């Protein structure tokens, strides 16, 4: 335990309490580890403090005492330049007093009666070590694998450093391993442990050179609280070199997020931000280092705001659904075939917010189903309203998020919309992105399969952006392929890209499903797609996503074409 570190020249501790029994008990608990002196009231305490000020490592101070109470001693010590550095642990029986004492600058408190001797010794030694800015070594506070601090101790320590040594300017650094679980799965648990140990060793070597502390917070996440470094890329490279040395065959990537020291920001928040920065690297291939920036803070505040505003936005119908047409280009002239429902947020203060700014946010916070259910209901209502108004059905596709699939009421909710609006299942199509299929394969396949058995048509969105194998694709329940926009972007100028489009067309033929090309902006792109036998096209060439009133103009035009062909 902590006190096992027997000190060569014992530190001096002053115990201040008016009751002899308390002085005695504390004396017993501490006498083997420290040199002790005593005082019976505040006045005597101040005399002793002045007298021994250069030698004192700690004051243990009772609050309720005759002559002069502990609060007065506290403020005396804290108002004095030369005494301030001496930490004070307050001894008390009342909760309220503790708080006031901490506010007045006490380092810690111990409640009376004194029962847990181990705990008292641990706290005394910790406060002394912290105030001296030294590291303390004890088995209980360490992660056995890496010999770094465990989470609790690390943050407690970091808080003390923040409190007592704001002038140290400590940065928060978070480091972890990309896809650590696959590293473990593909090799072995022992292999993974070895990697963690090597990182731990290197962190300790680093901390021997710089002021700082570190912890393995969980699994592969390392938190380092260290004096500001000039070059974090160099630091990351240093760790990366170590893990590169583990094995020639296994590639392991480290990534690092840094939140630079900031006055008034507590360690826990510093590390939250460092972690946020680190998480942003996910899927980034260029850089594995991210320093938390002002932009990220603004973005985080905005995210918080959007999350807070979500419910009200639903109540006040701030979400509006736009419709973008899909045209059948194998007809001449092309014919309006269906539409995709795309959400926008008309925020009363922030203006129009595009879905890219809030969909990923709500997905990661589990709130997306609120938004999606809203859009589905709105789209179903709109299909019925247009059927009523124009005597024709415009099928509408809605987007499903990967997380919607985990909602046990999904099938039921969607089916209810069909029933309530008197629709055919084929009128409300469901778009699911390809990457969702590859992320959580089996459950998604089951759920999408169930939707399809109920009669819904499934469009695989952003096809070609994921990493499905041909094997997987043929096992996926789907009725339409929506080719990812990036294929279309360069087909005019790049023969290789056009080959890819043809490849997607071949896959579709093999699966016997039609293809929708998305993001078509030019006449040339349209022509090439038509030559490649693509059936349906969606994109700015025909129309941007439109509010329902505007979309109605497209329906009216379509009706005129129908009338023209019949005449
Ligand atoms: P997505 O499902 O791939 O939707 C197509 C996006 O491409 C839309 O962006 C659309 O406006 C845009 N687009 C269409 N034609 C063109 C074009 O010719 N050129 C270019 N550059 N872009 C074009 P939008 O509306 O900003 O939506 C972005 C993404 O947000 C959607 O990608 C979809 O993943 C998501 N999203 C939109 N509405 C919903 C929703 O109600 N629920 C869920 N879960 N996601 C939604
Ligand atoms: Ca879509
Ligand atoms: Ca898409």
Coordinates of N, CA and C in Angstrom, one line a residue, residues 92-262:
X92 N -13.2 17.2 10.3 CA -14.5 17.7 10.6 C -15.5 16.6 10.7
X93 N -16.6 16.9 11.4 CA -17.8 16.0 11.5 C -19.0 16.5 10.7
X94 N -18.9 17.7 10.2 CA -20.1 18.2 9.5 C -19.8 18.4 8.0
X95 N -20.8 18.0 7.2 CA -20.7 18.2 5.8 C -20.5 19.6 5.3
X96 N -21.4 20.5 5.9 CA -21.4 21.9 5.4 C -20.0 22.5 5.6
X97 N -19.4 22.2 6.8 CA -18.1 22.8 7.1 C -17.1 22.4 6.1
X98 N -17.1 21.1 5.6 CA -16.2 20.6 4.7 C -16.2 21.5 3.4
X99 N -17.4 21.7 2.9 CA -17.5 22.4 1.7 C -16.9 23.8 1.8
X100 N -17.2 24.5 2.9 CA -16.7 25.8 3.1 C -15.2 25.8 3.2
X101 N -14.7 24.8 3.9 CA -13.2 24.7 4.1 C -12.6 24.5 2.7
X102 N -13.2 23.6 1.9 CA -12.6 23.4 0.6 C -12.6 24.7 -0.3
X103 N -13.7 25.4 -0.1 CA -13.8 26.7 -0.8 C -12.7 27.7 -0.3
X104 N -12.4 27.5 0.9 CA -11.4 28.4 1.5 C -10.0 27.9 1.2
X105 N -9.9 26.9 0.4 CA -8.5 26.5 0.0 C -8.0 25.2 0.7
X106 N -8.8 24.5 1.5 CA -8.3 23.3 2.1 C -8.0 22.3 1.0
X107 N -7.0 21.4 1.1 CA -6.7 20.5 0.0 C -7.6 19.3 0.1
X108 N -8.1 18.9 1.2 CA -8.8 17.7 1.4 C -9.5 17.7 2.7
X109 N -10.4 16.8 3.0 CA -10.9 16.7 4.4 C -11.0 15.3 4.8
X110 N -11.0 15.1 6.1 CA -11.1 13.8 6.7 C -12.2 13.9 7.7
X111 N -13.1 12.9 7.7 CA -14.3 13.1 8.6 C -14.0 12.3 9.9
X112 N -14.5 12.9 11.0 CA -14.4 12.3 12.3 C -15.6 11.5 12.6
X113 N -15.6 10.4 13.4 CA -14.4 9.9 14.0 C -13.5 9.2 13.0
X114 N -12.2 9.1 13.3 CA -11.3 8.5 12.4 C -11.3 7.0 12.4
X115 N -11.9 6.4 11.4 CA -11.9 4.9 11.4 C -11.0 4.3 10.5
X116 N -11.0 4.6 9.2 CA -10.3 3.9 8.2 C -8.8 4.4 8.2
X117 N -8.0 3.8 9.0 CA -6.6 4.3 9.1 C -5.9 4.3 7.8
X118 N -6.1 3.2 7.0 CA -5.4 3.1 5.7 C -5.7 4.3 4.8
X119 N -7.0 4.6 4.9 CA -7.5 5.7 4.0 C -6.9 7.0 4.4
X120 N -6.9 7.2 5.7 CA -6.3 8.5 6.2 C -4.8 8.6 5.8
X121 N -4.1 7.5 6.0 CA -2.7 7.5 5.6 C -2.5 7.8 4.1
X122 N -3.4 7.1 3.4 CA -3.3 7.3 1.9 C -3.5 8.8 1.5
X123 N -4.5 9.4 2.2 CA -4.8 10.7 1.8 C -3.8 11.7 2.2
X124 N -3.2 11.5 3.4 CA -2.2 12.3 3.9 C -1.0 12.3 3.0
X125 N -0.6 11.0 2.6 CA 0.6 10.9 1.8 C 0.4 11.5 0.4
X126 N -0.8 11.3 -0.1 CA -1.2 11.8 -1.4 C -1.1 13.3 -1.5
X127 N -1.7 13.9 -0.4 CA -1.7 15.4 -0.4 C -0.3 16.0 -0.3
X128 N 0.5 15.3 0.5 CA 1.9 15.8 0.6 C 2.6 15.6 -0.8
X129 N 2.5 14.5 -1.4 CA 3.1 14.2 -2.6 C 2.7 15.2 -3.7
X130 N 1.4 15.4 -3.7 CA 0.8 16.3 -4.7 C 1.4 17.7 -4.5
X131 N 1.4 18.2 -3.3 CA 1.8 19.6 -3.0 C 3.2 19.7 -3.3
X132 N 4.0 18.6 -3.3 CA 5.4 18.7 -3.6 C 5.6 18.5 -5.1
X133 N 4.5 18.2 -5.8 CA 4.7 18.0 -7.2 C 5.4 16.7 -7.5
X134 N 5.5 15.8 -6.6 CA 6.3 14.6 -6.9 C 5.3 13.4 -7.3
X135 N 5.8 12.5 -7.9 CA 5.0 11.3 -8.2 C 5.0 10.3 -7.1
X136 N 3.9 9.7 -6.8 CA 4.0 8.6 -5.8 C 3.6 7.3 -6.4
X137 N 4.3 6.3 -5.9 CA 4.2 5.0 -6.5 C 3.5 4.1 -5.5
X138 N 2.5 3.5 -5.9 CA 1.8 2.5 -5.1 C 1.0 1.5 -6.0
X139 N 1.1 0.3 -5.6 CA 0.5 -0.7 -6.5 C -1.0 -0.5 -6.7
X140 N -1.7 -0.1 -5.6 CA -3.2 -0.1 -5.7 C -3.7 0.9 -6.8
X141 N -2.9 1.9 -7.0 CA -3.3 3.0 -7.9 C -2.9 2.7 -9.4
X142 N -2.4 1.5 -9.6 CA -1.8 1.3 -11.0 C -2.6 0.2 -11.7
X143 N -2.5 0.4 -13.0 CA -3.0 -0.6 -13.9 C -1.9 -1.7 -14.0
X144 N -2.3 -2.9 -13.8 CA -1.2 -3.9 -13.7 C -0.5 -4.2 -15.0
X145 N -1.2 -4.0 -16.1 CA -0.6 -4.3 -17.4 C 0.5 -3.3 -17.7
X146 N 0.2 -2.0 -17.6 CA 1.1 -1.0 -18.1 C 1.8 -0.3 -17.0
X147 N 1.4 -0.5 -15.7 CA 2.0 0.2 -14.6 C 1.7 1.7 -14.7
X148 N 0.7 2.1 -15.4 CA 0.3 3.5 -15.4 C -0.8 3.6 -14.4
X149 N -1.2 4.9 -14.0 CA -2.2 5.0 -13.0 C -3.6 4.5 -13.5
X150 N -4.4 4.1 -12.6 CA -5.8 3.8 -13.1 C -6.6 5.1 -13.2
X151 N -7.8 5.0 -13.7 CA -8.5 6.2 -14.1 C -8.8 7.1 -12.9
X152 N -9.3 6.5 -11.8 CA -9.7 7.4 -10.7 C -8.6 8.1 -10.1
X153 N -7.5 7.4 -9.9 CA -6.3 8.1 -9.3 C -5.8 9.1 -10.2
X154 N -5.8 8.8 -11.5 CA -5.2 9.7 -12.5 C -6.0 11.1 -12.4
X155 N -7.3 11.0 -12.4 CA -8.1 12.2 -12.5 C -8.0 13.0 -11.2
X156 N -7.9 12.2 -10.1 CA -7.8 12.9 -8.8 C -6.5 13.7 -8.8
X157 N -5.5 13.0 -9.3 CA -4.1 13.6 -9.3 C -4.2 14.8 -10.2
X158 N -4.7 14.6 -11.4 CA -4.8 15.7 -12.4 C -5.5 16.9 -11.8
X159 N -6.6 16.7 -11.0 CA -7.3 17.8 -10.4 C -6.5 18.5 -9.4
X160 N -5.7 17.8 -8.7 CA -4.8 18.5 -7.7 C -3.8 19.3 -8.4
X161 N -3.2 18.8 -9.5 CA -2.2 19.5 -10.2 C -2.9 20.8 -10.8
X162 N -4.1 20.7 -11.3 CA -4.8 21.8 -11.8 C -5.0 22.9 -10.7
X163 N -5.3 22.4 -9.5 CA -5.6 23.3 -8.4 C -4.4 23.9 -7.8
X164 N -3.3 23.1 -7.6 CA -2.2 23.7 -6.9 C -1.1 24.2 -7.9
X165 N -1.1 23.7 -9.1 CA 0.0 24.2 -10.0 C -0.6 24.7 -11.3
X166 N -1.4 25.7 -11.3 CA -2.0 26.1 -12.6 C -0.8 26.7 -13.4
X167 N 0.3 27.1 -12.8 CA 1.4 27.7 -13.6 C 2.1 26.6 -14.4
X168 N 1.8 25.3 -14.2 CA 2.5 24.3 -14.9 C 2.0 24.2 -16.4
X169 N 0.8 24.7 -16.7 CA 0.3 24.6 -18.1 C 0.3 23.2 -18.6
X170 N -0.5 22.4 -18.1 CA -0.5 21.0 -18.5 C -1.4 20.7 -19.7
X171 N -1.0 20.1 -20.7 CA -1.9 19.7 -21.8 C -2.5 18.3 -21.6
X172 N -3.7 18.2 -22.2 CA -4.3 16.8 -22.1 C -4.1 16.1 -23.5
X173 N -3.5 14.9 -23.4 CA -3.2 14.2 -24.6 C -3.9 12.8 -24.5
X174 N -4.7 12.5 -25.5 CA -5.4 11.2 -25.5 C -4.8 10.4 -26.7
X175 N -4.5 9.1 -26.4 CA -3.9 8.3 -27.5 C -4.6 7.0 -27.5
X176 N -4.9 6.5 -28.7 CA -5.5 5.1 -28.7 C -5.1 4.5 -30.1
X177 N -5.5 3.2 -30.2 CA -5.1 2.4 -31.3 C -6.3 2.2 -32.2
X178 N -6.1 2.5 -33.5 CA -7.2 2.3 -34.5 C -7.6 0.9 -34.5
X179 N -8.9 0.6 -34.4 CA -9.4 -0.7 -34.6 C -8.7 -1.7 -33.7
X180 N -8.6 -1.3 -32.4 CA -7.9 -2.2 -31.5 C -8.5 -3.6 -31.4
X181 N -9.8 -3.6 -31.4 CA -10.5 -4.9 -31.3 C -10.1 -5.9 -32.4
X182 N -9.9 -5.3 -33.6 CA -9.5 -6.2 -34.7 C -8.1 -6.7 -34.6
X183 N -7.2 -5.8 -34.0 CA -5.9 -6.2 -33.7 C -5.9 -7.4 -32.8
X184 N -6.7 -7.3 -31.8 CA -6.9 -8.4 -30.8 C -7.4 -9.7 -31.5
X185 N -8.5 -9.4 -32.3 CA -9.1 -10.6 -32.9 C -8.2 -11.3 -33.9
X186 N -7.5 -10.5 -34.7 CA -6.7 -11.1 -35.8 C -5.4 -11.8 -35.2
X187 N -5.0 -11.3 -34.1 CA -3.8 -11.9 -33.5 C -4.1 -12.7 -32.3
X188 N -3.9 -12.1 -31.1 CA -4.3 -12.8 -29.9 C -4.4 -11.8 -28.8
X189 N -5.0 -12.2 -27.8 CA -5.1 -11.4 -26.6 C -3.7 -11.0 -26.1
X190 N -2.8 -12.0 -26.1 CA -1.5 -11.8 -25.6 C -0.7 -10.7 -26.4
X191 N -1.0 -10.9 -27.7 CA -0.3 -9.9 -28.7 C -0.8 -8.5 -28.3
X192 N -2.1 -8.4 -28.2 CA -2.7 -7.1 -27.9 C -2.2 -6.5 -26.6
X193 N -2.1 -7.4 -25.5 CA -1.5 -6.9 -24.2 C -0.1 -6.5 -24.4
X194 N 0.6 -7.2 -25.2 CA 2.0 -6.8 -25.4 C 2.1 -5.4 -26.0
X195 N 1.3 -5.1 -27.0 CA 1.3 -3.8 -27.6 C 1.0 -2.7 -26.5
X196 N 0.0 -3.0 -25.7 CA -0.4 -2.0 -24.7 C 0.8 -1.8 -23.7
X197 N 1.5 -2.9 -23.4 CA 2.6 -2.8 -22.4 C 3.7 -1.9 -23.0
X198 N 4.0 -2.1 -24.3 CA 5.0 -1.4 -25.0 C 4.7 0.1 -25.0
X199 N 3.4 0.4 -25.3 CA 3.0 1.8 -25.2 C 3.2 2.4 -23.8
X200 N 2.8 1.6 -22.8 CA 2.9 2.0 -21.4 C 4.4 2.3 -21.1
X201 N 5.3 1.4 -21.5 CA 6.7 1.6 -21.2 C 7.2 2.9 -21.8
X202 N 6.8 3.2 -23.1 CA 7.3 4.4 -23.7 C 6.7 5.6 -23.1
X203 N 5.4 5.5 -22.6 CA 4.9 6.7 -22.0 C 5.6 7.0 -20.7
X204 N 6.0 5.9 -20.0 CA 6.7 6.2 -18.7 C 8.1 6.7 -19.0
X205 N 8.7 6.2 -20.1 CA 10.0 6.8 -20.5 C 9.9 8.3 -20.8
X206 N 8.8 8.6 -21.5 CA 8.5 10.0 -21.9 C 8.3 10.9 -20.6
X207 N 7.6 10.3 -19.6 CA 7.3 11.1 -18.4 C 8.5 11.2 -17.5
X208 N 9.5 10.4 -17.8 CA 10.7 10.6 -17.0 C 11.5 11.8 -17.5
X209 N 11.2 12.2 -18.7 CA 11.8 13.4 -19.3 C 11.0 14.7 -19.1
X210 N 9.7 14.5 -18.9 CA 8.8 15.7 -18.9 C 8.0 15.6 -17.6
X211 N 7.6 16.7 -17.1 CA 6.7 16.7 -15.9 C 5.3 16.2 -16.4
X212 N 4.8 15.2 -15.7 CA 3.4 14.7 -16.1 C 3.0 13.4 -15.5
X213 N 1.8 13.0 -15.7 CA 1.2 11.8 -15.3 C 0.5 11.1 -16.4
X214 N 0.2 9.8 -16.3 CA -0.5 9.1 -17.4 C -1.3 8.0 -16.8
X215 N -2.3 7.6 -17.6 CA -3.2 6.5 -17.2 C -3.6 5.7 -18.4
X216 N -3.8 4.4 -18.2 CA -4.6 3.6 -19.2 C -6.0 3.7 -18.7
X217 N -6.8 4.5 -19.3 CA -8.2 4.8 -18.9 C -9.1 3.6 -19.0
X218 N -9.0 3.0 -20.2 CA -9.7 1.7 -20.5 C -9.1 1.1 -21.7
X219 N -9.2 -0.2 -21.9 CA -8.8 -0.9 -23.1 C -7.5 -0.3 -23.7
X220 N -7.7 0.4 -24.8 CA -6.5 0.9 -25.5 C -6.5 2.4 -25.4
X221 N -7.2 3.0 -24.5 CA -7.1 4.5 -24.4 C -6.2 4.9 -23.3
X222 N -5.2 5.7 -23.7 CA -4.2 6.3 -22.8 C -4.4 7.8 -22.7
X223 N -4.5 8.3 -21.4 CA -4.5 9.7 -21.2 C -3.2 10.2 -20.6
X224 N -2.7 11.2 -21.1 CA -1.4 11.8 -20.6 C -1.6 13.2 -20.3
X225 N -1.3 13.6 -19.1 CA -1.4 15.0 -18.6 C 0.1 15.5 -18.5
X226 N 0.5 16.3 -19.4 CA 2.0 16.6 -19.4 C 2.2 18.1 -19.7
X227 N 3.4 18.5 -19.4 CA 3.7 19.9 -19.7 C 3.7 20.1 -21.2
X228 N 3.2 21.3 -21.6 CA 3.0 21.5 -23.0 C 4.2 21.1 -23.9
X229 N 4.0 20.4 -24.9 CA 5.1 20.0 -25.8 C 5.1 20.8 -27.1
X230 N 6.3 21.0 -27.6 CA 6.4 21.8 -28.8 C 5.8 21.1 -30.0
X231 N 6.1 19.8 -30.1 CA 5.9 19.1 -31.3 C 5.2 17.8 -31.0
X232 N 3.8 17.8 -31.1 CA 3.1 16.5 -30.8 C 3.2 15.5 -31.9
X233 N 3.4 16.0 -33.2 CA 3.6 15.0 -34.2 C 4.9 14.1 -33.9
X234 N 5.9 14.8 -33.4 CA 7.1 14.1 -33.1 C 6.8 13.1 -31.9
X235 N 6.0 13.5 -31.0 CA 5.7 12.6 -29.9 C 4.9 11.4 -30.4
X236 N 3.9 11.7 -31.2 CA 3.1 10.6 -31.8 C 4.1 9.6 -32.6
X237 N 4.9 10.2 -33.4 CA 5.9 9.4 -34.2 C 6.7 8.5 -33.3
X238 N 7.1 9.1 -32.2 CA 8.0 8.3 -31.2 C 7.2 7.1 -30.7
X239 N 5.9 7.2 -30.4 CA 5.2 6.0 -29.9 C 4.9 5.1 -31.1
X240 N 4.6 5.7 -32.3 CA 4.3 4.9 -33.4 C 5.5 4.0 -33.8
X241 N 6.7 4.5 -33.7 CA 7.9 3.7 -34.0 C 8.0 2.5 -33.1
X242 N 7.7 2.7 -31.8 CA 7.7 1.6 -30.8 C 6.7 0.5 -31.3
X243 N 5.5 0.9 -31.6 CA 4.5 -0.2 -31.9 C 4.9 -0.8 -33.3
X244 N 5.5 0.0 -34.2 CA 5.9 -0.6 -35.5 C 6.9 -1.7 -35.3
X245 N 7.7 -1.6 -34.2 CA 8.7 -2.6 -33.9 C 8.1 -3.9 -33.4
X246 N 6.8 -3.9 -33.0 CA 6.3 -5.1 -32.4 C 6.3 -6.3 -33.4
X247 N 5.8 -6.0 -34.6 CA 5.7 -7.1 -35.5 C 5.8 -6.6 -36.9
X248 N 6.4 -7.4 -37.8 CA 6.5 -6.9 -39.2 C 5.3 -7.1 -40.0
X249 N 4.5 -8.1 -39.5 CA 3.3 -8.5 -40.3 C 2.0 -7.7 -39.9
X250 N 2.0 -7.3 -38.7 CA 0.8 -6.6 -38.2 C 1.0 -5.1 -38.2
X251 N 0.0 -4.4 -38.9 CA 0.2 -3.0 -38.9 C -0.8 -2.4 -37.8
X252 N -0.2 -1.6 -37.0 CA -0.9 -1.0 -35.9 C -0.8 0.5 -36.0
X253 N -2.0 1.2 -36.0 CA -1.9 2.7 -36.1 C -2.3 3.3 -34.8
X254 N -1.5 4.2 -34.3 CA -1.9 5.0 -33.2 C -2.5 6.3 -33.7
X255 N -3.4 6.9 -32.9 CA -3.8 8.2 -33.1 C -3.9 9.0 -31.8
X256 N -3.7 10.3 -32.0 CA -3.6 11.2 -30.8 C -4.4 12.4 -30.9
X257 N -5.1 12.7 -29.9 CA -5.8 14.0 -29.8 C -5.3 14.8 -28.7
X258 N -5.1 16.1 -28.9 CA -4.5 17.0 -27.9 C -5.4 18.2 -27.6
X259 N -5.7 18.4 -26.3 CA -6.3 19.7 -25.9 C -5.3 20.5 -25.1
X260 N -4.9 21.6 -25.7 CA -3.9 22.4 -25.0 C -4.5 23.0 -23.7
X261 N -3.6 23.2 -22.7 CA -4.0 23.8 -21.4 C -4.7 25.0 -21.6
X262 N -5.7 25.2 -20.8 CA -6.5 26.5 -20.8 C -6.9 26.8 -19.4

